[in-house]
mmCIF file of C-alpha atoms in Angstrom:
data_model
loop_
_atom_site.group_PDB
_atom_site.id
_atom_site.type_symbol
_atom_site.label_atom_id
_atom_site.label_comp_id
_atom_site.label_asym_id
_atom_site.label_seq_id
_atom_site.Cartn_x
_atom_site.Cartn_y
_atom_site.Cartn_z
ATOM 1 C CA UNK A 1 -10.863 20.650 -10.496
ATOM 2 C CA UNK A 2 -14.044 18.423 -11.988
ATOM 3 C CA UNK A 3 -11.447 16.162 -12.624
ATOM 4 C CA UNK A 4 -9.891 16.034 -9.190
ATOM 5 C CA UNK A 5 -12.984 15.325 -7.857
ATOM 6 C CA UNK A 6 -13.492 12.542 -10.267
ATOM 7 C CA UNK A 7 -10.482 10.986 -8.957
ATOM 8 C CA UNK A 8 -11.195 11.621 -5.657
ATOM 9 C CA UNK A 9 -14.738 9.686 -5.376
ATOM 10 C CA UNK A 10 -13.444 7.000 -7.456
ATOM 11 C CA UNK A 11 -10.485 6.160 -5.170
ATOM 12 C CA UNK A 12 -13.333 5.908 -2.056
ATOM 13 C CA UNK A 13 -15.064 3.813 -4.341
ATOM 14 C CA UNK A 14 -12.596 1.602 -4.581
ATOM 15 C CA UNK A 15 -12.725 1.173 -0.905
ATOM 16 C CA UNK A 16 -15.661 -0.658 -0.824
ATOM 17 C CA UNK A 17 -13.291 -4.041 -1.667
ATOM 18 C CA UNK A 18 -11.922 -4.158 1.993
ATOM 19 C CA UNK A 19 -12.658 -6.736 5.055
ATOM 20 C CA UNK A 20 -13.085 -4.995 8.314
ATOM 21 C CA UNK A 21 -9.649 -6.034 9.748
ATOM 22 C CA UNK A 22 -9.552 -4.853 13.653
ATOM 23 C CA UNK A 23 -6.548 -1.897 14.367
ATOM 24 C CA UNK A 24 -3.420 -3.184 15.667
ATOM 25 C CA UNK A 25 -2.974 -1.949 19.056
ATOM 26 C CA UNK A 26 0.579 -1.577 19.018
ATOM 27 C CA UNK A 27 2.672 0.131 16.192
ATOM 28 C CA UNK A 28 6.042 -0.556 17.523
ATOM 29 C CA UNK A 29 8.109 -3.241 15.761
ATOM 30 C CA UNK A 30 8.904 -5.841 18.163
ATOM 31 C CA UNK A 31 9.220 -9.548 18.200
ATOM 32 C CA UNK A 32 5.994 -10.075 20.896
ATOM 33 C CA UNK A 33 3.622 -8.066 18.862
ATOM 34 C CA UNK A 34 4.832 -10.486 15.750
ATOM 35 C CA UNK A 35 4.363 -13.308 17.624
ATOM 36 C CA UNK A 36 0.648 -12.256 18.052
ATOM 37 C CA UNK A 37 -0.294 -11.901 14.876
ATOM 38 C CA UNK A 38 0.836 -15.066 13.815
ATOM 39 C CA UNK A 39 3.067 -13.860 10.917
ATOM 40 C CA UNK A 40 5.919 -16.785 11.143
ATOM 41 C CA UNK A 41 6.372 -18.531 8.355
ATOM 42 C CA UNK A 42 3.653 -16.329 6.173
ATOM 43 C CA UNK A 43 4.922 -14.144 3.094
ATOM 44 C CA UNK A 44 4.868 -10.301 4.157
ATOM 45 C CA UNK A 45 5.235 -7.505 2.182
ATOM 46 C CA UNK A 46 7.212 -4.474 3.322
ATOM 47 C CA UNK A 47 5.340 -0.740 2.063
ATOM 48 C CA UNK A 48 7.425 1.786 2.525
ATOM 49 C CA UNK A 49 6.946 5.981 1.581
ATOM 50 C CA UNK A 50 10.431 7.268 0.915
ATOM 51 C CA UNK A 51 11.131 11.106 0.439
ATOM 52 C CA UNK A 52 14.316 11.510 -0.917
ATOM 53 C CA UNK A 53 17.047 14.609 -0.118
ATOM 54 C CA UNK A 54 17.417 17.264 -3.044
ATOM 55 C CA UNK A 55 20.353 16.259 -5.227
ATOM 56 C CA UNK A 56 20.250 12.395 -3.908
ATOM 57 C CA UNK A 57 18.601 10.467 -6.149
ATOM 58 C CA UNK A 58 21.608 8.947 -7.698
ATOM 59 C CA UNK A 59 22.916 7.852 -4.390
ATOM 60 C CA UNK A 60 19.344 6.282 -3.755
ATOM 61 C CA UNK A 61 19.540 4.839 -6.890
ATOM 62 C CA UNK A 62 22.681 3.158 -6.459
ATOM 63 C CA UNK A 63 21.064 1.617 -2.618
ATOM 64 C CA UNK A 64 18.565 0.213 -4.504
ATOM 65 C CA UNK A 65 20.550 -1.687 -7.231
ATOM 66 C CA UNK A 66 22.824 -3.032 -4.512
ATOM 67 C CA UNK A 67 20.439 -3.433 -2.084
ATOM 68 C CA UNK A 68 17.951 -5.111 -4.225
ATOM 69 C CA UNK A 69 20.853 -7.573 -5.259
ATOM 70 C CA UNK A 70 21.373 -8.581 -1.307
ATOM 71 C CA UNK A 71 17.665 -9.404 -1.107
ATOM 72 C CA UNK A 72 17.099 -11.474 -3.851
ATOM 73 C CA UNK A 73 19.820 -13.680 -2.012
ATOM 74 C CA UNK A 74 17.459 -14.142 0.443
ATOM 75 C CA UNK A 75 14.383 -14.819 -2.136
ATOM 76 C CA UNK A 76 12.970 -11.626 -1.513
ATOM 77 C CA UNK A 77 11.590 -8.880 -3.933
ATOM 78 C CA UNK A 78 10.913 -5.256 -4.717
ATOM 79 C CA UNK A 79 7.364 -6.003 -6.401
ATOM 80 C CA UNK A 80 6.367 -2.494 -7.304
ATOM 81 C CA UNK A 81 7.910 0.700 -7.100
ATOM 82 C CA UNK A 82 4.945 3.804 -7.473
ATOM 83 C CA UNK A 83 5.964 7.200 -8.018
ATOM 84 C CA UNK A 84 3.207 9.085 -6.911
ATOM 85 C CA UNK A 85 2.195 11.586 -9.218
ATOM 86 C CA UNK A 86 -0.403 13.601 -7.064
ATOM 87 C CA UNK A 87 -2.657 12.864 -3.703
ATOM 88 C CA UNK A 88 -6.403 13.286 -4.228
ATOM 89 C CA UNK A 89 -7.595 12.342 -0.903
ATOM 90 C CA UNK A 90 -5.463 13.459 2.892
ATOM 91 C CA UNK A 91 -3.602 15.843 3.637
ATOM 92 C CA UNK A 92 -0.062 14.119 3.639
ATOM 93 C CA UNK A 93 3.590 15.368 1.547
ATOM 94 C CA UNK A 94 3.994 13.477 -1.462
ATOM 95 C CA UNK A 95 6.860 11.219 -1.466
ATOM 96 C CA UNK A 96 8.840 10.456 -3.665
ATOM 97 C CA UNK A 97 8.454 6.659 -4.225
ATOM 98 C CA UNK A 98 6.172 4.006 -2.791
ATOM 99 C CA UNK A 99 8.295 0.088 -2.536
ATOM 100 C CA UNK A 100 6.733 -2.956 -2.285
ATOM 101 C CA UNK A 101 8.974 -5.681 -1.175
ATOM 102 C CA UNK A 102 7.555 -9.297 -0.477
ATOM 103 C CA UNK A 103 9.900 -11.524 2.099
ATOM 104 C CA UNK A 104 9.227 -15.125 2.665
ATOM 105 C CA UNK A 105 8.532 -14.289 5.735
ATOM 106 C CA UNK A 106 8.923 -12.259 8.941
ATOM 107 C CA UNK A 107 11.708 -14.252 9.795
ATOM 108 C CA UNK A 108 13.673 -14.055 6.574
ATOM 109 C CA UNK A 109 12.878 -10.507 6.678
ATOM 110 C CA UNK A 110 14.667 -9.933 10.298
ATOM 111 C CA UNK A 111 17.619 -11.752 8.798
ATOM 112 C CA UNK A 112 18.019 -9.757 5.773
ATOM 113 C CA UNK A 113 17.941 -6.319 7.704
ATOM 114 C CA UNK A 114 20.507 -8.044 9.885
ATOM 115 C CA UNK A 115 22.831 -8.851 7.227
ATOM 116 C CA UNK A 116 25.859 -6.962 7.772
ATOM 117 C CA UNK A 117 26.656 -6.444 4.051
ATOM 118 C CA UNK A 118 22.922 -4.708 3.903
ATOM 119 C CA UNK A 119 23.675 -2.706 6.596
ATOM 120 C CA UNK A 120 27.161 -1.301 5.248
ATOM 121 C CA UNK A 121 25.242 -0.323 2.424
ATOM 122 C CA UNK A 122 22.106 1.473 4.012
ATOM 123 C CA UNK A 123 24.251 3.485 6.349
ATOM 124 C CA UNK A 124 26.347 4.427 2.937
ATOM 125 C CA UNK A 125 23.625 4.871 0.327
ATOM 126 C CA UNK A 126 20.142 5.044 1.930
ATOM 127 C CA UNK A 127 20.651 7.275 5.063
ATOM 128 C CA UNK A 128 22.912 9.573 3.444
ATOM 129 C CA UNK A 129 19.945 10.134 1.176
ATOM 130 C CA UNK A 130 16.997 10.185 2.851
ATOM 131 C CA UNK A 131 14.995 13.198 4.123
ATOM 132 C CA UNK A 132 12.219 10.663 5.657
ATOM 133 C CA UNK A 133 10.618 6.881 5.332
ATOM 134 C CA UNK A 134 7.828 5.555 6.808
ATOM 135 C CA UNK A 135 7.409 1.666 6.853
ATOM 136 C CA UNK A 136 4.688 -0.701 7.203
ATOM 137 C CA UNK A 137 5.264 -4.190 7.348
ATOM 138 C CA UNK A 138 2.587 -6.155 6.211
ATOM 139 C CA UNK A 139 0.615 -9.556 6.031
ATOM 140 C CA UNK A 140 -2.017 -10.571 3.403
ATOM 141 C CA UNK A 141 -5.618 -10.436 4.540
ATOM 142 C CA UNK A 142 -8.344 -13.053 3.872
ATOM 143 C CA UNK A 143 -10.219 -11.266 1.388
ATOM 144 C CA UNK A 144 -10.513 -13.335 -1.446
ATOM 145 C CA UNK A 145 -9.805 -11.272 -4.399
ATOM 146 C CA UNK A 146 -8.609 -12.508 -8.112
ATOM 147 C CA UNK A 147 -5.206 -11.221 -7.942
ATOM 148 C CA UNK A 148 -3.723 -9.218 -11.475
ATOM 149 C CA UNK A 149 -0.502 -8.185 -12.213
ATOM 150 C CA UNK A 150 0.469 -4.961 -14.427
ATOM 151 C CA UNK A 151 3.412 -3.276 -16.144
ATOM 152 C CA UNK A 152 4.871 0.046 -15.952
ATOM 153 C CA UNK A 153 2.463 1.012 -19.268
ATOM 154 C CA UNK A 154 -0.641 1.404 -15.888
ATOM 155 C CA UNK A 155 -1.796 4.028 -14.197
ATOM 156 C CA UNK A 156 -2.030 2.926 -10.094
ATOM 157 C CA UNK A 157 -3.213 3.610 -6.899
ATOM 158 C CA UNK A 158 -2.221 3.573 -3.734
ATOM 159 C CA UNK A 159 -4.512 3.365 -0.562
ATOM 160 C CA UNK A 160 -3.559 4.028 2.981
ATOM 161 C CA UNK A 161 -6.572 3.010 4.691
ATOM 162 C CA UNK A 162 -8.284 4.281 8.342
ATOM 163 C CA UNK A 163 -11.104 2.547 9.259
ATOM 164 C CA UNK A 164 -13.397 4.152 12.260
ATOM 165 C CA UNK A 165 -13.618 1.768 15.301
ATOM 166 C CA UNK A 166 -16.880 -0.215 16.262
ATOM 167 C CA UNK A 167 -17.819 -3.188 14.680
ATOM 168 C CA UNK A 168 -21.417 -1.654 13.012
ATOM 169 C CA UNK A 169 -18.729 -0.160 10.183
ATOM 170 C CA UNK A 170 -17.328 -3.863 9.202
ATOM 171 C CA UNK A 171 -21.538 -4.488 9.468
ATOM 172 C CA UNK A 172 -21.753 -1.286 7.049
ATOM 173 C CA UNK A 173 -18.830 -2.114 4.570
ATOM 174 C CA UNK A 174 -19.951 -5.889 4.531
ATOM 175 C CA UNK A 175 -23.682 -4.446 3.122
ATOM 176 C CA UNK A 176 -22.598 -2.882 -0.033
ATOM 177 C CA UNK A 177 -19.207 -4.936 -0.300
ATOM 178 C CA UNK A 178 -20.526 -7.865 -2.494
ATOM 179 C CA UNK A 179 -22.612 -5.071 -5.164
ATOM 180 C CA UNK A 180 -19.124 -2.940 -5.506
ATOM 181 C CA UNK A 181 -17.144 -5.984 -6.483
ATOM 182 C CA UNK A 182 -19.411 -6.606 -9.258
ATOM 183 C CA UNK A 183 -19.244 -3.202 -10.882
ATOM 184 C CA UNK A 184 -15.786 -2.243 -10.634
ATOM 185 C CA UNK A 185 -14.234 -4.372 -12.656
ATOM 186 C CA UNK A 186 -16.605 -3.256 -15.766
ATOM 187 C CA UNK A 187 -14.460 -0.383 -15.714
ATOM 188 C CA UNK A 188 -11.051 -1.895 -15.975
ATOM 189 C CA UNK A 189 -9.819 -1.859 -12.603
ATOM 190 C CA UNK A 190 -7.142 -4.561 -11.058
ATOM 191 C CA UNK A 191 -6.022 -5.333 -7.789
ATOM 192 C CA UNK A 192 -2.254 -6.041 -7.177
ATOM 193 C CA UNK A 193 -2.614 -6.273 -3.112
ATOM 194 C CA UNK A 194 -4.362 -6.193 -0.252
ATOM 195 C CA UNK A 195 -2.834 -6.187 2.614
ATOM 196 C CA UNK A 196 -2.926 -4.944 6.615
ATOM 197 C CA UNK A 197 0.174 -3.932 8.731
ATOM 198 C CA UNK A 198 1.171 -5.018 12.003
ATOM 199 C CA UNK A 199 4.053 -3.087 12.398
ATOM 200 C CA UNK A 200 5.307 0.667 11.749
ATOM 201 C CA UNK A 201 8.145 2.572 12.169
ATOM 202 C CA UNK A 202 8.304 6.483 10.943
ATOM 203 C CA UNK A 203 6.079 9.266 11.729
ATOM 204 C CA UNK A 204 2.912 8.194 9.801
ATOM 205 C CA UNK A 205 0.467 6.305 11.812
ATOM 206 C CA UNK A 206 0.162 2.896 11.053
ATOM 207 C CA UNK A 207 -3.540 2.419 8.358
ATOM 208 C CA UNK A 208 -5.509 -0.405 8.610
ATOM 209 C CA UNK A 209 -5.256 -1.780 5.312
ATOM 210 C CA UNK A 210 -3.090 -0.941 2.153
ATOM 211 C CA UNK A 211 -4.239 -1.464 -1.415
ATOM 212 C CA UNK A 212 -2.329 -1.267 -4.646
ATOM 213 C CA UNK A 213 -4.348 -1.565 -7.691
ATOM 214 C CA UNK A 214 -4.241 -0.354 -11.659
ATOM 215 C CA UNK A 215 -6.671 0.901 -14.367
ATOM 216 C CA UNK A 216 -6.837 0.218 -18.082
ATOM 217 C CA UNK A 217 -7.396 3.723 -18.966
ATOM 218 C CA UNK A 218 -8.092 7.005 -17.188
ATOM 219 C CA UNK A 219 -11.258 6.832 -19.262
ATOM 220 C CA UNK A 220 -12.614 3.934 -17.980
ATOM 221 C CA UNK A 221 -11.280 5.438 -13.977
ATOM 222 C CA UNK A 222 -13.366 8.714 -15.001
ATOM 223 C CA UNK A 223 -16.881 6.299 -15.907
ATOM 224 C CA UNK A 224 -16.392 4.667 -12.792
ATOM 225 C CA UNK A 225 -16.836 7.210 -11.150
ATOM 226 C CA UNK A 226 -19.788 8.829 -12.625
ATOM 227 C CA UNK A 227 -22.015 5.709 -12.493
ATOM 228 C CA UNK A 228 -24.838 5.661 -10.174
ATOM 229 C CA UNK A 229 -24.732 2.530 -8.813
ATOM 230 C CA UNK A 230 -20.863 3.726 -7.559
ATOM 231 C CA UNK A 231 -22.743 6.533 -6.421
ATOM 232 C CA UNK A 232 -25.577 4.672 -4.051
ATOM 233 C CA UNK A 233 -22.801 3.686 -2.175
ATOM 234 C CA UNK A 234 -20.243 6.295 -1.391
ATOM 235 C CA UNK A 235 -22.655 7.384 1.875
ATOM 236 C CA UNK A 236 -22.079 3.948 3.626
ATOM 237 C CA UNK A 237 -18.536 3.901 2.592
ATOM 238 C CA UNK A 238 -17.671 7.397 3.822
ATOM 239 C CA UNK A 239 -19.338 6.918 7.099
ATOM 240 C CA UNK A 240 -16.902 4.002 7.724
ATOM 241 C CA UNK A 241 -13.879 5.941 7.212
ATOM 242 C CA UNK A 242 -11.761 7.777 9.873
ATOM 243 C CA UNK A 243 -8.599 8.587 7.619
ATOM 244 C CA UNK A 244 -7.632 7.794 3.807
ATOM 245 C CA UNK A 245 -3.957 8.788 1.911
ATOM 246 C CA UNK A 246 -4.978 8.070 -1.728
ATOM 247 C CA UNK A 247 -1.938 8.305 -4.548
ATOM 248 C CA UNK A 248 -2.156 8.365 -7.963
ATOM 249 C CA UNK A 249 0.834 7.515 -9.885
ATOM 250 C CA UNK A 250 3.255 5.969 -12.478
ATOM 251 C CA UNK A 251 5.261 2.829 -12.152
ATOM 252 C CA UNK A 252 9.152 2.522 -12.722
ATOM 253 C CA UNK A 253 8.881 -1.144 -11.594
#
């Protein structure tokens, strides 16, 4: 349980990286709402939590080697698959896997779910096997962050992030923000992605942000989140939060 805990603080501690980026007002995927966050011709990346049927995984398996093939015509890519390994902060079923996919762009994206060869194969591999999916597609925000990249060797993270409404909380995160990037990274922590939805589809309510980042070691995760100066800020982070799904796993890609 100590450790649990020690998980649990870290992962809001890692919070404390995010720009205030205002809540979409409309979840529904449709081309007007694209058109107003100005998402032509920008790379997007497609999150989506996938709980797979008992006794499917092969058939999933085989939609994701075929399907994967389709996309890459189309110079798209799965960039990270997580497979969660526990959830130390909501109150959410752990799925299966977490994808990443990265598209050109929203337009590129449309094509390739229109692509009747992809189709054929999601209605004959993917649905067959599903039990649910939620997906979030997603742009990049403006924080300025030094991108990493990891291997399947890392321990990662996954947050699905709430923010409360009201501008005083981008005030509040903005006050601490610049002190938090300086100590994390002491500790061996990278950042894959940060990015902010503005579209849905499945029953989990469209977050505000999504970040995907790795640790070094789960020593160095532990440290982080003992140290005080971590510590001075959790009160101004937590006040800022309305909701948080934090997962904790293992990467097979």
């Amino acid at each position: 349980m100590k450790y649990l805990n020690t998980i649990t603080s870290i992962a809001l501690g890692i919070l404390s990286f995010v720009s205030y980026i205002s809540k979409a007002q409309n979840s529904n995927i449709n081309t007007k709402h694209l058109e107003k966050v100005e998402t032509k011709s920008q790379e997007i990346v497609n999150v989506a939590l996938i709980y797979i049927k008992d006794g499917e995984e092969a058939r999933f398996e085989e939609y994701k080697k075929k399907g994967g093939a389709i996309l890459e015509k189309y110079d798209g890519k799965i960039e990270r698959i997580i497979k969660p390994t526990m959830l130390v902060k909501g109150d959410l079923e752990l799925p299966n896997e977490i994808h990443f996919a990265r598209y050109p762009s929203i337009e590129v994206f449309n094509k390739f779910n229109e692509d009747p060869e992809f189709i054929k194969i999601r209605n004959e591999y993917a649905i067959p096997a599903l039990k649910d999916i939620s997906i979030f597609t997603s742009r990049n925000t403006d924080f300025k962050f030094k991108k990493e990249t990891g291997d399947k060797r890392k321990t990662y993270g996954v947050a699905f992030i709430y923010f409360n409404e009201g501008e005083q909380f981008a005030k509040q995160f903005a006050e601490y923000h610049d002190d938090v990037c300086e100590i994390m990274p002491e500790f061996g922590t990278h950042f894959e992605r940060f990015i902010a939805p503005f579209q849905s589809k499945g029953t989990i309510e469209q977050p505000d942000e999504i970040h995907r980042f790795y640790f070094d070691s789960i020593e160095g995760l532990q440290q982080m989140g003992t140290d005080e100066r971590m510590k001075a800020l959790f009160p101004k982070r937590d006040a800022s939060l309305k909701n948080l799904y934090f997962f904790i796993g293992e990467a097979s890609l």
